[in-house]
Amino acid sequence: MNPSSNLVLVGPMGAGKSTIGRRLAEHYGLAFHDLDHEIEERTGATVRLIFELEGEAGFRRRETQVLRELLDGGGRLVATGGGSVLAAENREVLARRGFVVFLAATVPQQLKRLERDKKRPLLAGSDRRARLEALAAEREPLYREVADLVVPGEDLSVANAARRIADALDGVWSRPATESAA
Ligand code: S3P
């Protein structure tokens, strides 16, 4: 059992990390932080523009730095970006500083939910299905490696999904009372 005061959601694009994360943060009285949003605020540029100007490598460097900063604090719920498990140093920080929930989603679910998306640079090409399948093959083992709890992708409302996850968390997450929300 991992006694971290931070909850972290990992999982692929379109899994609902941000929407469900917001609900879960409310439920547990945690400060909600969306990693991509924090990167954009600090940089003053969208994720898409950062990819354009600095490439994926530049984005990943910023992602590592902001993830580390966010998890330095306690009492937080951090919704990560789908690729934040790629770097070993990120996985190490996630495992050490957060109780990690892997929010899974199938490729058909992702395709449906991201149908109109224009913000995600990794989906800019033509064959989204193949792209998402390749990303899943590469990343799924990494999500599982860091996860303290795995939640299967289901077609539920945000409220119901959050309730289901909270029920599961209540059985496994021992949240220390020492660190307060920041
Ligand atoms: C990415 C996922 C995105 C964002 C960036 C890269 C990825 O976040 O960080 O576009 O590598 O899967 P979401 O998972 O919130 O879409």
Short mmCIF file of C-alpha atoms and ligand atoms in Angstrom, two decimals:
data_model
loop_
_atom_site.label_atom_id
_atom_site.label_comp_id
_atom_site.label_asym_id
_atom_site.label_seq_id
_atom_site.Cartn_x
_atom_site.Cartn_y
_atom_site.Cartn_z
CA MET A 1 0.00 0.00 0.00
CA ASN A 2 1.35 3.40 -0.98
CA PRO A 3 0.60 6.03 1.68
CA SER A 4 1.09 9.14 -0.50
CA SER A 5 -1.12 12.19 0.07
CA ASN A 6 -1.11 12.91 -3.68
CA LEU A 7 -3.39 11.14 -6.10
CA VAL A 8 -2.12 10.88 -9.67
CA LEU A 9 -4.07 9.82 -12.74
CA VAL A 10 -2.16 8.26 -15.60
CA GLY A 11 -3.48 6.76 -18.81
CA PRO A 12 -3.89 7.41 -22.50
CA MET A 13 -5.36 10.45 -24.23
CA GLY A 14 -9.13 10.45 -23.95
CA ALA A 15 -9.28 8.30 -20.82
CA GLY A 16 -10.94 11.15 -18.90
CA LYS A 17 -8.01 11.96 -16.60
CA SER A 18 -8.85 15.67 -16.38
CA THR A 19 -12.64 15.50 -16.14
CA ILE A 20 -12.74 12.59 -13.73
CA GLY A 21 -9.73 13.98 -11.88
CA ARG A 22 -11.54 17.23 -11.17
CA ARG A 23 -14.44 15.31 -9.60
CA LEU A 24 -12.16 13.09 -7.55
CA ALA A 25 -10.24 16.12 -6.29
CA GLU A 26 -13.50 17.66 -5.09
CA HIS A 27 -14.51 14.40 -3.45
CA TYR A 28 -11.27 14.07 -1.50
CA GLY A 29 -10.64 17.79 -0.89
CA LEU A 30 -7.44 17.75 -2.95
CA ALA A 31 -6.06 20.63 -5.02
CA PHE A 32 -6.60 19.75 -8.69
CA HIS A 33 -3.75 20.22 -11.18
CA ASP A 34 -3.80 19.33 -14.85
CA LEU A 35 -0.20 18.77 -15.93
CA ASP A 36 -0.65 19.99 -19.53
CA HIS A 37 -2.45 23.08 -18.31
CA GLU A 38 0.32 23.83 -15.81
CA ILE A 39 2.94 23.45 -18.54
CA GLU A 40 0.97 25.85 -20.76
CA GLU A 41 0.62 28.40 -17.95
CA ARG A 42 4.32 28.35 -17.10
CA THR A 43 5.40 28.44 -20.74
CA GLY A 44 2.78 30.84 -22.08
CA ALA A 45 2.32 28.54 -25.08
CA THR A 46 -0.06 25.73 -25.95
CA VAL A 47 1.11 22.12 -25.94
CA ARG A 48 0.71 22.16 -29.71
CA LEU A 49 2.95 25.19 -30.11
CA ILE A 50 5.58 23.75 -27.76
CA PHE A 51 5.67 20.60 -29.93
CA GLU A 52 6.00 22.79 -33.03
CA LEU A 53 8.80 24.95 -31.67
CA GLU A 54 10.75 22.53 -29.49
CA GLY A 55 9.68 19.14 -30.75
CA GLU A 56 8.40 16.35 -28.54
CA ALA A 57 11.74 16.25 -26.71
CA GLY A 58 11.33 19.88 -25.62
CA PHE A 59 7.81 19.19 -24.40
CA ARG A 60 8.99 16.12 -22.46
CA ARG A 61 11.66 18.16 -20.68
CA ARG A 62 9.07 20.67 -19.54
CA GLU A 63 6.71 17.87 -18.56
CA THR A 64 9.35 16.26 -16.32
CA GLN A 65 10.16 19.55 -14.63
CA VAL A 66 6.54 20.52 -13.91
CA LEU A 67 5.58 17.01 -12.80
CA ARG A 68 8.41 17.06 -10.30
CA GLU A 69 7.36 20.50 -9.01
CA LEU A 70 3.73 19.50 -8.62
CA LEU A 71 4.54 16.31 -6.76
CA ASP A 72 6.94 18.10 -4.44
CA GLY A 73 3.82 19.29 -2.65
CA GLY A 74 1.17 17.19 -0.95
CA GLY A 75 -2.63 17.03 -0.95
CA ARG A 76 -2.84 17.27 -4.71
CA LEU A 77 -4.59 15.45 -7.47
CA VAL A 78 -2.48 15.56 -10.63
CA ALA A 79 -3.99 14.59 -13.98
CA THR A 80 -0.96 13.78 -16.13
CA GLY A 81 -0.56 13.75 -19.91
CA GLY A 82 -0.64 10.39 -21.68
CA GLY A 83 3.12 10.36 -22.31
CA SER A 84 4.31 11.29 -18.85
CA VAL A 85 5.12 7.67 -18.00
CA LEU A 86 7.66 7.43 -20.83
CA ALA A 87 10.64 8.78 -18.89
CA ALA A 88 12.04 6.49 -16.22
CA GLU A 89 12.71 9.49 -13.99
CA ASN A 90 9.02 10.46 -14.19
CA ARG A 91 7.95 6.95 -13.28
CA GLU A 92 10.26 7.06 -10.31
CA VAL A 93 8.73 10.37 -9.10
CA LEU A 94 5.21 9.11 -9.70
CA ALA A 95 5.80 5.95 -7.71
CA ARG A 96 7.49 7.78 -4.86
CA ARG A 97 5.27 10.84 -4.55
CA GLY A 98 1.81 9.72 -5.57
CA PHE A 99 -0.83 7.07 -5.26
CA VAL A 100 -1.14 6.30 -8.94
CA VAL A 101 -4.38 5.37 -10.66
CA PHE A 102 -4.17 4.02 -14.21
CA LEU A 103 -7.32 5.10 -15.98
CA ALA A 104 -7.51 2.81 -18.98
CA ALA A 105 -9.40 3.35 -22.23
CA THR A 106 -9.76 1.16 -25.31
CA VAL A 107 -8.73 2.49 -28.71
CA PRO A 108 -12.37 2.60 -29.93
CA GLN A 109 -13.28 4.66 -26.83
CA GLN A 110 -10.38 7.00 -27.50
CA LEU A 111 -11.31 7.40 -31.17
CA LYS A 112 -14.85 8.34 -30.25
CA ARG A 113 -13.93 10.74 -27.47
CA LEU A 114 -11.16 12.43 -29.44
CA GLU A 115 -13.02 12.59 -32.74
CA ARG A 116 -13.05 16.38 -32.93
CA ASP A 117 -9.77 16.98 -31.14
CA LYS A 118 -7.31 19.36 -32.76
CA LYS A 119 -5.13 20.10 -29.77
CA ARG A 120 -3.13 16.91 -29.51
CA PRO A 121 -0.05 16.95 -31.74
CA LEU A 122 0.40 13.18 -31.61
CA LEU A 123 -2.99 12.75 -33.30
CA ALA A 124 -2.26 15.15 -36.14
CA GLY A 125 -1.53 12.45 -38.74
CA SER A 126 -4.05 10.58 -40.83
CA ASP A 127 -4.35 7.08 -39.33
CA ARG A 128 -5.43 7.77 -35.77
CA ARG A 129 -6.38 4.18 -35.02
CA ALA A 130 -2.93 2.85 -35.93
CA ARG A 131 -1.28 5.68 -34.03
CA LEU A 132 -3.32 5.05 -30.88
CA GLU A 133 -2.70 1.31 -31.11
CA ALA A 134 1.05 1.85 -31.40
CA LEU A 135 1.04 4.24 -28.44
CA ALA A 136 -1.00 1.77 -26.37
CA ALA A 137 1.38 -1.09 -27.14
CA GLU A 138 4.34 0.99 -26.05
CA ARG A 139 2.79 2.63 -22.99
CA GLU A 140 0.36 0.17 -21.44
CA PRO A 141 3.14 -1.77 -19.66
CA LEU A 142 4.48 1.53 -18.30
CA TYR A 143 1.09 2.61 -16.97
CA ARG A 144 0.81 -0.76 -15.25
CA GLU A 145 4.33 -0.51 -13.88
CA VAL A 146 3.56 2.71 -11.96
CA ALA A 147 -0.07 1.98 -11.08
CA ASP A 148 -1.24 1.34 -7.53
CA LEU A 149 -4.76 0.87 -8.88
CA VAL A 150 -5.93 -0.03 -12.38
CA VAL A 151 -9.36 1.16 -13.50
CA PRO A 152 -10.75 -0.38 -16.71
CA GLY A 153 -12.14 1.95 -19.37
CA GLU A 154 -15.91 2.00 -19.15
CA ASP A 155 -18.53 4.10 -20.86
CA LEU A 156 -19.83 5.82 -17.76
CA SER A 157 -20.74 9.44 -17.04
CA VAL A 158 -17.97 11.44 -15.38
CA ALA A 159 -19.88 11.42 -12.09
CA ASN A 160 -20.42 7.66 -12.15
CA ALA A 161 -16.84 6.94 -13.18
CA ALA A 162 -15.55 9.14 -10.34
CA ARG A 163 -17.86 7.41 -7.86
CA ARG A 164 -16.72 3.98 -9.03
CA ILE A 165 -13.05 4.95 -8.69
CA ALA A 166 -13.57 6.51 -5.26
CA ASP A 167 -15.21 3.28 -4.10
CA ALA A 168 -12.20 1.31 -5.31
CA LEU A 169 -9.76 3.82 -3.82
CA ASP A 170 -11.39 3.73 -0.42
CA GLY A 171 -10.34 0.10 -0.12
CA VAL A 172 -6.69 0.58 -1.05
CA TRP A 173 -5.52 4.17 -0.60
CA SER A 174 -4.32 5.02 2.89
CA ARG A 175 -3.97 8.77 2.79
CA PRO A 176 -1.68 10.20 5.46
CA ALA A 177 -3.22 13.06 7.46
CA THR A 178 0.04 15.00 7.79
CA GLU A 179 0.23 16.89 4.47
CA SER A 180 -2.41 19.49 3.67
CA ALA A 181 -3.77 20.63 0.29
CA ALA A 182 -1.64 23.19 -1.56
C1 S3P B 1 0.26 13.32 -24.93
C2 S3P B 1 -0.95 13.48 -24.28
C3 S3P B 1 -1.53 14.80 -24.03
C4 S3P B 1 -0.44 15.88 -24.01
C5 S3P B 1 0.40 15.81 -25.23
C6 S3P B 1 1.08 14.45 -25.40
C7 S3P B 1 0.76 11.94 -25.13
O1 S3P B 1 -2.24 14.80 -22.79
O2 S3P B 1 0.37 15.74 -22.87
O3 S3P B 1 -0.44 16.07 -26.34
O4 S3P B 1 1.97 11.77 -25.36
O5 S3P B 1 -0.05 10.98 -25.03
P1 S3P B 1 -3.64 14.01 -22.56
O6 S3P B 1 -3.31 12.60 -22.17
O7 S3P B 1 -4.27 14.77 -21.45
O8 S3P B 1 -4.40 14.09 -23.82
#
